[in-house]
Amino acid sequence: MRILHVDASASDTETSHTRRLSSELVERLIAANPRATVVYRDVATNQLPHVDMTIRQAWTPENSTDPKLAGTINRAKELVDELKEADVVVVGSPMYNFSVPSTLKAWIDHVSIAGQTFSYTAEGPQGLLTSKVYLVLSSGGIYSQGPFAANDYLSTYLQAIFRFLGVKDVEVIRAEGVAYGPEQDQAAMASAADRIETLTDTA
Ligand SMILES: Cc1cc2nc3c(=O)[nH]c(=O)nc-3n(C[C@H](O)[C@H](O)[C@H](O)COP(=O)(O)O)c2cc1C
């Protein structure tokens, strides 16, 4: 089993909800699959640039031997390959302003490439990924239900993009309402940890 573990929190391991939960999940996957390998990509501390003209040029097949673009071409290939090769993708993402952190959006822009992770066909777009995806999410407020549910552009967006890329199996784990006081914070983390246990018992 090849695991790609992506973290996007701008908080450190001590304080981040998603970093703690995503690493718990990865540890449990490894415990169940001792021969699993992990590629770790921290898009918050090792940020990718926004897609710009140089990156667009590097994606163009006619430029594949341009020495000026070699570094950018190699990075593009590395990012896409590590996603395509993963059997399991674990994404730890906080909600920032109702959606993904811009660092995670930058990663998505680097890996959602026509001809690589999806293709356009006469019948429309077709995703090329076959992996299973776990989305480990956290938010100060509550969005899975209630008056703010319509503002959830985090779980909806991440599920949409991975489904677009071909993923059939997407599990969402949430620690939400963590800003509603220490009790809710602890309860949210305990509930997310329980869900991780349940999901990994059968992984
Ligand atoms: C820049 C920023 C924007 C945030 N925007 C929201 C938001 O729109 N809605 C919300 O409920 N919480 C928001 N939060 C709170 C985080 O989602 C919450 O603290 C979450 O637990 C962070 O995950 P982490 O502990 O893994 O970093 C925001 C936090 C930051 C730092």
PDB file of C-alpha atoms and ligand atoms in Angstrom:
ATOM      1  CA  MET A   1       0.000   0.000   0.000  1.00  0.00           C
ATOM      2  CA  ARG A   2       1.394   3.382  -1.007  1.00  0.00           C
ATOM      3  CA  ILE A   3       0.109   6.268   1.102  1.00  0.00           C
ATOM      4  CA  LEU A   4       0.333   9.927   0.122  1.00  0.00           C
ATOM      5  CA  HIS A   5      -0.109  12.070   3.241  1.00  0.00           C
ATOM      6  CA  VAL A   6      -0.780  15.779   2.620  1.00  0.00           C
ATOM      7  CA  ASP A   7      -1.016  18.322   5.452  1.00  0.00           C
ATOM      8  CA  ALA A   8      -2.103  21.932   5.005  1.00  0.00           C
ATOM      9  CA  SER A   9      -2.491  23.427   8.467  1.00  0.00           C
ATOM     10  CA  ALA A  10      -0.569  26.608   9.237  1.00  0.00           C
ATOM     11  CA  SER A  11      -0.434  25.489  12.887  1.00  0.00           C
ATOM     12  CA  ASP A  12       2.330  23.307  14.282  1.00  0.00           C
ATOM     13  CA  THR A  13       2.018  19.638  15.211  1.00  0.00           C
ATOM     14  CA  GLU A  14       1.385  20.477  18.869  1.00  0.00           C
ATOM     15  CA  THR A  15      -1.659  22.647  18.209  1.00  0.00           C
ATOM     16  CA  SER A  16      -3.065  21.568  14.846  1.00  0.00           C
ATOM     17  CA  HIS A  17      -6.193  19.434  14.928  1.00  0.00           C
ATOM     18  CA  THR A  18      -5.802  18.181  11.371  1.00  0.00           C
ATOM     19  CA  ARG A  19      -2.094  17.385  11.704  1.00  0.00           C
ATOM     20  CA  ARG A  20      -2.780  15.313  14.827  1.00  0.00           C
ATOM     21  CA  LEU A  21      -5.739  13.477  13.289  1.00  0.00           C
ATOM     22  CA  SER A  22      -4.201  12.906   9.859  1.00  0.00           C
ATOM     23  CA  SER A  23      -1.072  11.423  11.438  1.00  0.00           C
ATOM     24  CA  GLU A  24      -3.201   9.202  13.703  1.00  0.00           C
ATOM     25  CA  LEU A  25      -4.995   7.958  10.621  1.00  0.00           C
ATOM     26  CA  VAL A  26      -1.751   7.291   8.751  1.00  0.00           C
ATOM     27  CA  GLU A  27      -0.290   5.484  11.792  1.00  0.00           C
ATOM     28  CA  ARG A  28      -3.354   3.237  11.982  1.00  0.00           C
ATOM     29  CA  LEU A  29      -3.191   2.512   8.248  1.00  0.00           C
ATOM     30  CA  ILE A  30       0.452   1.521   8.651  1.00  0.00           C
ATOM     31  CA  ALA A  31      -0.387  -0.640  11.685  1.00  0.00           C
ATOM     32  CA  ALA A  32      -2.960  -2.488   9.565  1.00  0.00           C
ATOM     33  CA  ASN A  33      -0.606  -2.650   6.566  1.00  0.00           C
ATOM     34  CA  PRO A  34       2.955  -2.905   7.932  1.00  0.00           C
ATOM     35  CA  ARG A  35       4.506  -2.904   4.457  1.00  0.00           C
ATOM     36  CA  ALA A  36       2.853   0.399   3.564  1.00  0.00           C
ATOM     37  CA  THR A  37       5.100   3.214   2.362  1.00  0.00           C
ATOM     38  CA  VAL A  38       4.367   6.887   3.009  1.00  0.00           C
ATOM     39  CA  VAL A  39       5.163   9.982   0.976  1.00  0.00           C
ATOM     40  CA  TYR A  40       4.598  13.073   3.111  1.00  0.00           C
ATOM     41  CA  ARG A  41       3.855  16.464   1.573  1.00  0.00           C
ATOM     42  CA  ASP A  42       3.427  19.432   3.873  1.00  0.00           C
ATOM     43  CA  VAL A  43       2.043  22.168   1.648  1.00  0.00           C
ATOM     44  CA  ALA A  44       1.972  24.721   4.485  1.00  0.00           C
ATOM     45  CA  THR A  45       5.658  24.557   5.432  1.00  0.00           C
ATOM     46  CA  ASN A  46       6.910  23.614   1.966  1.00  0.00           C
ATOM     47  CA  GLN A  47       4.705  25.826  -0.161  1.00  0.00           C
ATOM     48  CA  LEU A  48       4.217  25.428  -3.883  1.00  0.00           C
ATOM     49  CA  PRO A  49       4.037  28.537  -6.047  1.00  0.00           C
ATOM     50  CA  HIS A  50       0.783  29.630  -7.601  1.00  0.00           C
ATOM     51  CA  VAL A  51       0.467  28.425 -11.164  1.00  0.00           C
ATOM     52  CA  ASP A  52       2.154  31.054 -13.339  1.00  0.00           C
ATOM     53  CA  MET A  53       3.420  31.435 -16.918  1.00  0.00           C
ATOM     54  CA  THR A  54       6.591  29.406 -16.322  1.00  0.00           C
ATOM     55  CA  ILE A  55       4.593  26.510 -14.888  1.00  0.00           C
ATOM     56  CA  ARG A  56       2.113  26.649 -17.779  1.00  0.00           C
ATOM     57  CA  GLN A  57       5.070  26.513 -20.200  1.00  0.00           C
ATOM     58  CA  ALA A  58       6.548  23.562 -18.315  1.00  0.00           C
ATOM     59  CA  TRP A  59       3.269  21.651 -18.746  1.00  0.00           C
ATOM     60  CA  THR A  60       3.365  22.130 -22.532  1.00  0.00           C
ATOM     61  CA  PRO A  61       4.804  18.972 -24.183  1.00  0.00           C
ATOM     62  CA  GLU A  62       6.652  21.014 -26.869  1.00  0.00           C
ATOM     63  CA  ASN A  63       8.771  22.573 -24.089  1.00  0.00           C
ATOM     64  CA  SER A  64       9.731  19.241 -22.508  1.00  0.00           C
ATOM     65  CA  THR A  65      13.422  19.560 -23.445  1.00  0.00           C
ATOM     66  CA  ASP A  66      13.823  23.270 -22.646  1.00  0.00           C
ATOM     67  CA  PRO A  67      16.752  23.384 -20.162  1.00  0.00           C
ATOM     68  CA  LYS A  68      15.403  26.605 -18.598  1.00  0.00           C
ATOM     69  CA  LEU A  69      12.261  24.718 -17.587  1.00  0.00           C
ATOM     70  CA  ALA A  70      13.953  21.516 -16.385  1.00  0.00           C
ATOM     71  CA  GLY A  71      13.490  22.210 -12.647  1.00  0.00           C
ATOM     72  CA  THR A  72       9.836  23.171 -13.058  1.00  0.00           C
ATOM     73  CA  ILE A  73       9.158  20.151 -15.319  1.00  0.00           C
ATOM     74  CA  ASN A  74      10.773  17.799 -12.772  1.00  0.00           C
ATOM     75  CA  ARG A  75       8.713  19.219  -9.913  1.00  0.00           C
ATOM     76  CA  ALA A  76       5.509  18.947 -11.965  1.00  0.00           C
ATOM     77  CA  LYS A  77       6.266  15.288 -12.707  1.00  0.00           C
ATOM     78  CA  GLU A  78       7.136  14.511  -9.080  1.00  0.00           C
ATOM     79  CA  LEU A  79       3.863  16.030  -7.812  1.00  0.00           C
ATOM     80  CA  VAL A  80       1.686  14.218 -10.334  1.00  0.00           C
ATOM     81  CA  ASP A  81       3.552  10.908 -10.002  1.00  0.00           C
ATOM     82  CA  GLU A  82       3.279  10.801  -6.215  1.00  0.00           C
ATOM     83  CA  LEU A  83      -0.494  11.317  -6.469  1.00  0.00           C
ATOM     84  CA  LYS A  84      -0.972   8.836  -9.335  1.00  0.00           C
ATOM     85  CA  GLU A  85       1.100   6.184  -7.578  1.00  0.00           C
ATOM     86  CA  ALA A  86      -0.767   6.456  -4.256  1.00  0.00           C
ATOM     87  CA  ASP A  87      -3.253   3.733  -3.304  1.00  0.00           C
ATOM     88  CA  VAL A  88      -4.447   5.868  -0.402  1.00  0.00           C
ATOM     89  CA  VAL A  89      -4.402   9.666  -0.092  1.00  0.00           C
ATOM     90  CA  VAL A  90      -4.832  11.272   3.341  1.00  0.00           C
ATOM     91  CA  VAL A  91      -5.439  15.028   3.256  1.00  0.00           C
ATOM     92  CA  GLY A  92      -5.418  17.020   6.496  1.00  0.00           C
ATOM     93  CA  SER A  93      -7.027  20.386   5.877  1.00  0.00           C
ATOM     94  CA  PRO A  94      -8.363  23.128   8.124  1.00  0.00           C
ATOM     95  CA  MET A  95     -11.186  25.333   6.919  1.00  0.00           C
ATOM     96  CA  TYR A  96      -9.884  28.784   6.030  1.00  0.00           C
ATOM     97  CA  ASN A  97     -12.592  31.276   5.125  1.00  0.00           C
ATOM     98  CA  PHE A  98     -15.083  28.515   4.333  1.00  0.00           C
ATOM     99  CA  SER A  99     -12.733  26.653   1.991  1.00  0.00           C
ATOM    100  CA  VAL A 100      -9.270  25.088   1.655  1.00  0.00           C
ATOM    101  CA  PRO A 101      -6.094  26.966   2.656  1.00  0.00           C
ATOM    102  CA  SER A 102      -4.609  28.603  -0.446  1.00  0.00           C
ATOM    103  CA  THR A 103      -1.517  26.405  -0.012  1.00  0.00           C
ATOM    104  CA  LEU A 104      -3.676  23.315  -0.554  1.00  0.00           C
ATOM    105  CA  LYS A 105      -5.430  24.955  -3.503  1.00  0.00           C
ATOM    106  CA  ALA A 106      -1.984  25.549  -5.048  1.00  0.00           C
ATOM    107  CA  TRP A 107      -1.196  21.809  -4.684  1.00  0.00           C
ATOM    108  CA  ILE A 108      -4.547  20.938  -6.295  1.00  0.00           C
ATOM    109  CA  ASP A 109      -3.705  23.253  -9.212  1.00  0.00           C
ATOM    110  CA  HIS A 110      -0.367  21.445  -9.634  1.00  0.00           C
ATOM    111  CA  VAL A 111      -1.844  17.937  -9.654  1.00  0.00           C
ATOM    112  CA  SER A 112      -5.140  18.342 -11.540  1.00  0.00           C
ATOM    113  CA  ILE A 113      -3.670  18.071 -15.012  1.00  0.00           C
ATOM    114  CA  ALA A 114      -5.503  17.046 -18.184  1.00  0.00           C
ATOM    115  CA  GLY A 115      -3.846  13.995 -19.703  1.00  0.00           C
ATOM    116  CA  GLN A 116      -2.269  13.080 -16.342  1.00  0.00           C
ATOM    117  CA  THR A 117      -4.833  12.858 -13.566  1.00  0.00           C
ATOM    118  CA  PHE A 118      -7.927  13.319 -15.740  1.00  0.00           C
ATOM    119  CA  SER A 119      -8.627  13.357 -19.440  1.00  0.00           C
ATOM    120  CA  TYR A 120     -11.172  14.971 -21.712  1.00  0.00           C
ATOM    121  CA  THR A 121     -13.136  12.490 -23.826  1.00  0.00           C
ATOM    122  CA  ALA A 122     -16.000  12.818 -26.305  1.00  0.00           C
ATOM    123  CA  GLU A 123     -18.314  11.962 -23.387  1.00  0.00           C
ATOM    124  CA  GLY A 124     -16.797  14.618 -21.126  1.00  0.00           C
ATOM    125  CA  PRO A 125     -14.029  14.612 -18.517  1.00  0.00           C
ATOM    126  CA  GLN A 126     -12.845  11.317 -17.081  1.00  0.00           C
ATOM    127  CA  GLY A 127     -10.827  10.973 -13.879  1.00  0.00           C
ATOM    128  CA  LEU A 128      -7.711   8.803 -13.958  1.00  0.00           C
ATOM    129  CA  LEU A 129      -7.082   8.243 -10.238  1.00  0.00           C
ATOM    130  CA  THR A 130      -8.004   4.933  -8.632  1.00  0.00           C
ATOM    131  CA  SER A 131      -6.973   5.691  -5.052  1.00  0.00           C
ATOM    132  CA  LYS A 132      -9.039   5.840  -1.879  1.00  0.00           C
ATOM    133  CA  VAL A 133      -9.112   9.265  -0.224  1.00  0.00           C
ATOM    134  CA  TYR A 134      -9.533  10.273   3.420  1.00  0.00           C
ATOM    135  CA  LEU A 135     -10.284  13.957   4.053  1.00  0.00           C
ATOM    136  CA  VAL A 136      -9.402  14.956   7.616  1.00  0.00           C
ATOM    137  CA  LEU A 137     -10.997  18.351   8.178  1.00  0.00           C
ATOM    138  CA  SER A 138     -11.331  20.809  11.014  1.00  0.00           C
ATOM    139  CA  SER A 139     -13.206  24.067  11.488  1.00  0.00           C
ATOM    140  CA  GLY A 140     -13.894  26.550  14.237  1.00  0.00           C
ATOM    141  CA  GLY A 141     -17.628  26.391  13.500  1.00  0.00           C
ATOM    142  CA  ILE A 142     -20.055  23.617  12.557  1.00  0.00           C
ATOM    143  CA  TYR A 143     -20.856  23.024   8.891  1.00  0.00           C
ATOM    144  CA  SER A 144     -21.957  19.380   8.596  1.00  0.00           C
ATOM    145  CA  GLN A 145     -25.458  20.502   9.669  1.00  0.00           C
ATOM    146  CA  GLY A 146     -27.262  23.598  10.898  1.00  0.00           C
ATOM    147  CA  PRO A 147     -27.421  27.226   9.771  1.00  0.00           C
ATOM    148  CA  PHE A 148     -23.865  27.388   8.365  1.00  0.00           C
ATOM    149  CA  ALA A 149     -24.028  24.188   6.287  1.00  0.00           C
ATOM    150  CA  ALA A 150     -24.448  26.227   3.090  1.00  0.00           C
ATOM    151  CA  ASN A 151     -21.036  27.843   3.761  1.00  0.00           C
ATOM    152  CA  ASP A 152     -19.158  24.526   3.621  1.00  0.00           C
ATOM    153  CA  TYR A 153     -16.944  24.957   0.574  1.00  0.00           C
ATOM    154  CA  LEU A 154     -14.288  22.787   2.219  1.00  0.00           C
ATOM    155  CA  SER A 155     -15.694  19.240   2.303  1.00  0.00           C
ATOM    156  CA  THR A 156     -17.858  19.869  -0.758  1.00  0.00           C
ATOM    157  CA  TYR A 157     -14.964  21.246  -2.810  1.00  0.00           C
ATOM    158  CA  LEU A 158     -12.435  18.576  -1.810  1.00  0.00           C
ATOM    159  CA  GLN A 159     -14.935  15.791  -2.485  1.00  0.00           C
ATOM    160  CA  ALA A 160     -15.808  17.351  -5.849  1.00  0.00           C
ATOM    161  CA  ILE A 161     -12.195  17.665  -6.983  1.00  0.00           C
ATOM    162  CA  PHE A 162     -11.216  14.114  -5.976  1.00  0.00           C
ATOM    163  CA  ARG A 163     -14.349  12.664  -7.572  1.00  0.00           C
ATOM    164  CA  PHE A 164     -13.574  14.679 -10.708  1.00  0.00           C
ATOM    165  CA  LEU A 165     -10.099  13.086 -10.674  1.00  0.00           C
ATOM    166  CA  GLY A 166     -11.706   9.641 -10.636  1.00  0.00           C
ATOM    167  CA  VAL A 167     -11.741   8.733  -6.941  1.00  0.00           C
ATOM    168  CA  LYS A 168     -14.823   6.655  -6.088  1.00  0.00           C
ATOM    169  CA  ASP A 169     -14.145   6.165  -2.401  1.00  0.00           C
ATOM    170  CA  VAL A 170     -13.876   9.400  -0.374  1.00  0.00           C
ATOM    171  CA  GLU A 171     -14.242   9.347   3.425  1.00  0.00           C
ATOM    172  CA  VAL A 172     -14.715  12.599   5.339  1.00  0.00           C
ATOM    173  CA  ILE A 173     -13.566  12.898   8.953  1.00  0.00           C
ATOM    174  CA  ARG A 174     -14.378  16.169  10.708  1.00  0.00           C
ATOM    175  CA  ALA A 175     -13.397  17.840  13.955  1.00  0.00           C
ATOM    176  CA  GLU A 176     -15.753  20.783  13.916  1.00  0.00           C
ATOM    177  CA  GLY A 177     -16.882  23.480  16.293  1.00  0.00           C
ATOM    178  CA  VAL A 178     -13.413  23.523  17.868  1.00  0.00           C
ATOM    179  CA  ALA A 179     -13.726  27.272  18.523  1.00  0.00           C
ATOM    180  CA  TYR A 180     -16.913  26.765  20.587  1.00  0.00           C
ATOM    181  CA  GLY A 181     -14.944  26.215  23.805  1.00  0.00           C
ATOM    182  CA  PRO A 182     -12.660  23.545  25.259  1.00  0.00           C
ATOM    183  CA  GLU A 183     -15.447  21.015  25.813  1.00  0.00           C
ATOM    184  CA  GLN A 184     -16.647  21.119  22.217  1.00  0.00           C
ATOM    185  CA  ASP A 185     -13.021  21.091  21.045  1.00  0.00           C
ATOM    186  CA  GLN A 186     -12.319  17.898  23.016  1.00  0.00           C
ATOM    187  CA  ALA A 187     -15.610  16.307  21.967  1.00  0.00           C
ATOM    188  CA  ALA A 188     -14.907  17.116  18.297  1.00  0.00           C
ATOM    189  CA  MET A 189     -11.436  15.578  18.494  1.00  0.00           C
ATOM    190  CA  ALA A 190     -12.760  12.482  20.304  1.00  0.00           C
ATOM    191  CA  SER A 191     -15.504  12.023  17.726  1.00  0.00           C
ATOM    192  CA  ALA A 192     -13.020  12.377  14.839  1.00  0.00           C
ATOM    193  CA  ALA A 193     -10.637   9.918  16.535  1.00  0.00           C
ATOM    194  CA  ASP A 194     -13.519   7.429  16.951  1.00  0.00           C
ATOM    195  CA  ARG A 195     -14.362   7.746  13.287  1.00  0.00           C
ATOM    196  CA  ILE A 196     -10.727   7.155  12.350  1.00  0.00           C
ATOM    197  CA  GLU A 197     -10.722   4.017  14.505  1.00  0.00           C
ATOM    198  CA  THR A 198     -13.910   2.736  12.896  1.00  0.00           C
ATOM    199  CA  LEU A 199     -12.682   3.448   9.376  1.00  0.00           C
ATOM    200  CA  THR A 200      -9.257   1.892   9.901  1.00  0.00           C
ATOM    201  CA  ASP A 201     -10.625  -1.239  11.597  1.00  0.00           C
ATOM    202  CA  THR A 202     -11.737  -2.324   8.151  1.00  0.00           C
ATOM    203  CA  ALA A 203      -8.876  -0.718   6.137  1.00  0.00           C
TER     204      ALA A 203
HETATM  205  C1  LIG B   1      -6.858  31.951   8.288  1.00  0.00           C
HETATM  206  C2  LIG B   1      -7.935  31.213   9.033  1.00  0.00           C
HETATM  207  C3  LIG B   1      -9.214  31.196   8.533  1.00  0.00           C
HETATM  208  C4  LIG B   1     -10.233  30.479   9.186  1.00  0.00           C
HETATM  209  N1  LIG B   1     -11.480  30.464   8.648  1.00  0.00           N
HETATM  210  C5  LIG B   1     -12.451  29.742   9.271  1.00  0.00           C
HETATM  211  C6  LIG B   1     -13.762  29.672   8.718  1.00  0.00           C
HETATM  212  O1  LIG B   1     -14.080  30.215   7.671  1.00  0.00           O
HETATM  213  N2  LIG B   1     -14.705  28.949   9.388  1.00  0.00           N
HETATM  214  C7  LIG B   1     -14.413  28.293  10.553  1.00  0.00           C
HETATM  215  O2  LIG B   1     -15.298  27.653  11.107  1.00  0.00           O
HETATM  216  N3  LIG B   1     -13.169  28.316  11.073  1.00  0.00           N
HETATM  217  C8  LIG B   1     -12.188  29.022  10.464  1.00  0.00           C
HETATM  218  N4  LIG B   1     -10.921  29.047  10.990  1.00  0.00           N
HETATM  219  C9  LIG B   1     -10.642  28.191  12.164  1.00  0.00           C
HETATM  220  C10 LIG B   1      -9.991  26.874  11.746  1.00  0.00           C
HETATM  221  O3  LIG B   1     -10.720  26.222  10.718  1.00  0.00           O
HETATM  222  C11 LIG B   1      -9.922  25.940  12.955  1.00  0.00           C
HETATM  223  O4  LIG B   1      -9.179  26.548  13.966  1.00  0.00           O
HETATM  224  C12 LIG B   1      -9.310  24.586  12.590  1.00  0.00           C
HETATM  225  O5  LIG B   1      -9.394  23.733  13.704  1.00  0.00           O
HETATM  226  C13 LIG B   1      -7.863  24.737  12.156  1.00  0.00           C
HETATM  227  O6  LIG B   1      -7.315  23.469  11.881  1.00  0.00           O
HETATM  228  P1  LIG B   1      -5.868  23.131  12.442  1.00  0.00           P
HETATM  229  O7  LIG B   1      -5.994  23.124  13.961  1.00  0.00           O
HETATM  230  O8  LIG B   1      -5.519  21.797  11.912  1.00  0.00           O
HETATM  231  O9  LIG B   1      -4.934  24.201  11.967  1.00  0.00           O
HETATM  232  C14 LIG B   1      -9.923  29.769  10.379  1.00  0.00           C
HETATM  233  C15 LIG B   1      -8.616  29.790  10.873  1.00  0.00           C
HETATM  234  C16 LIG B   1      -7.636  30.505  10.219  1.00  0.00           C
HETATM  235  C17 LIG B   1      -6.215  30.485  10.774  1.00  0.00           C
END
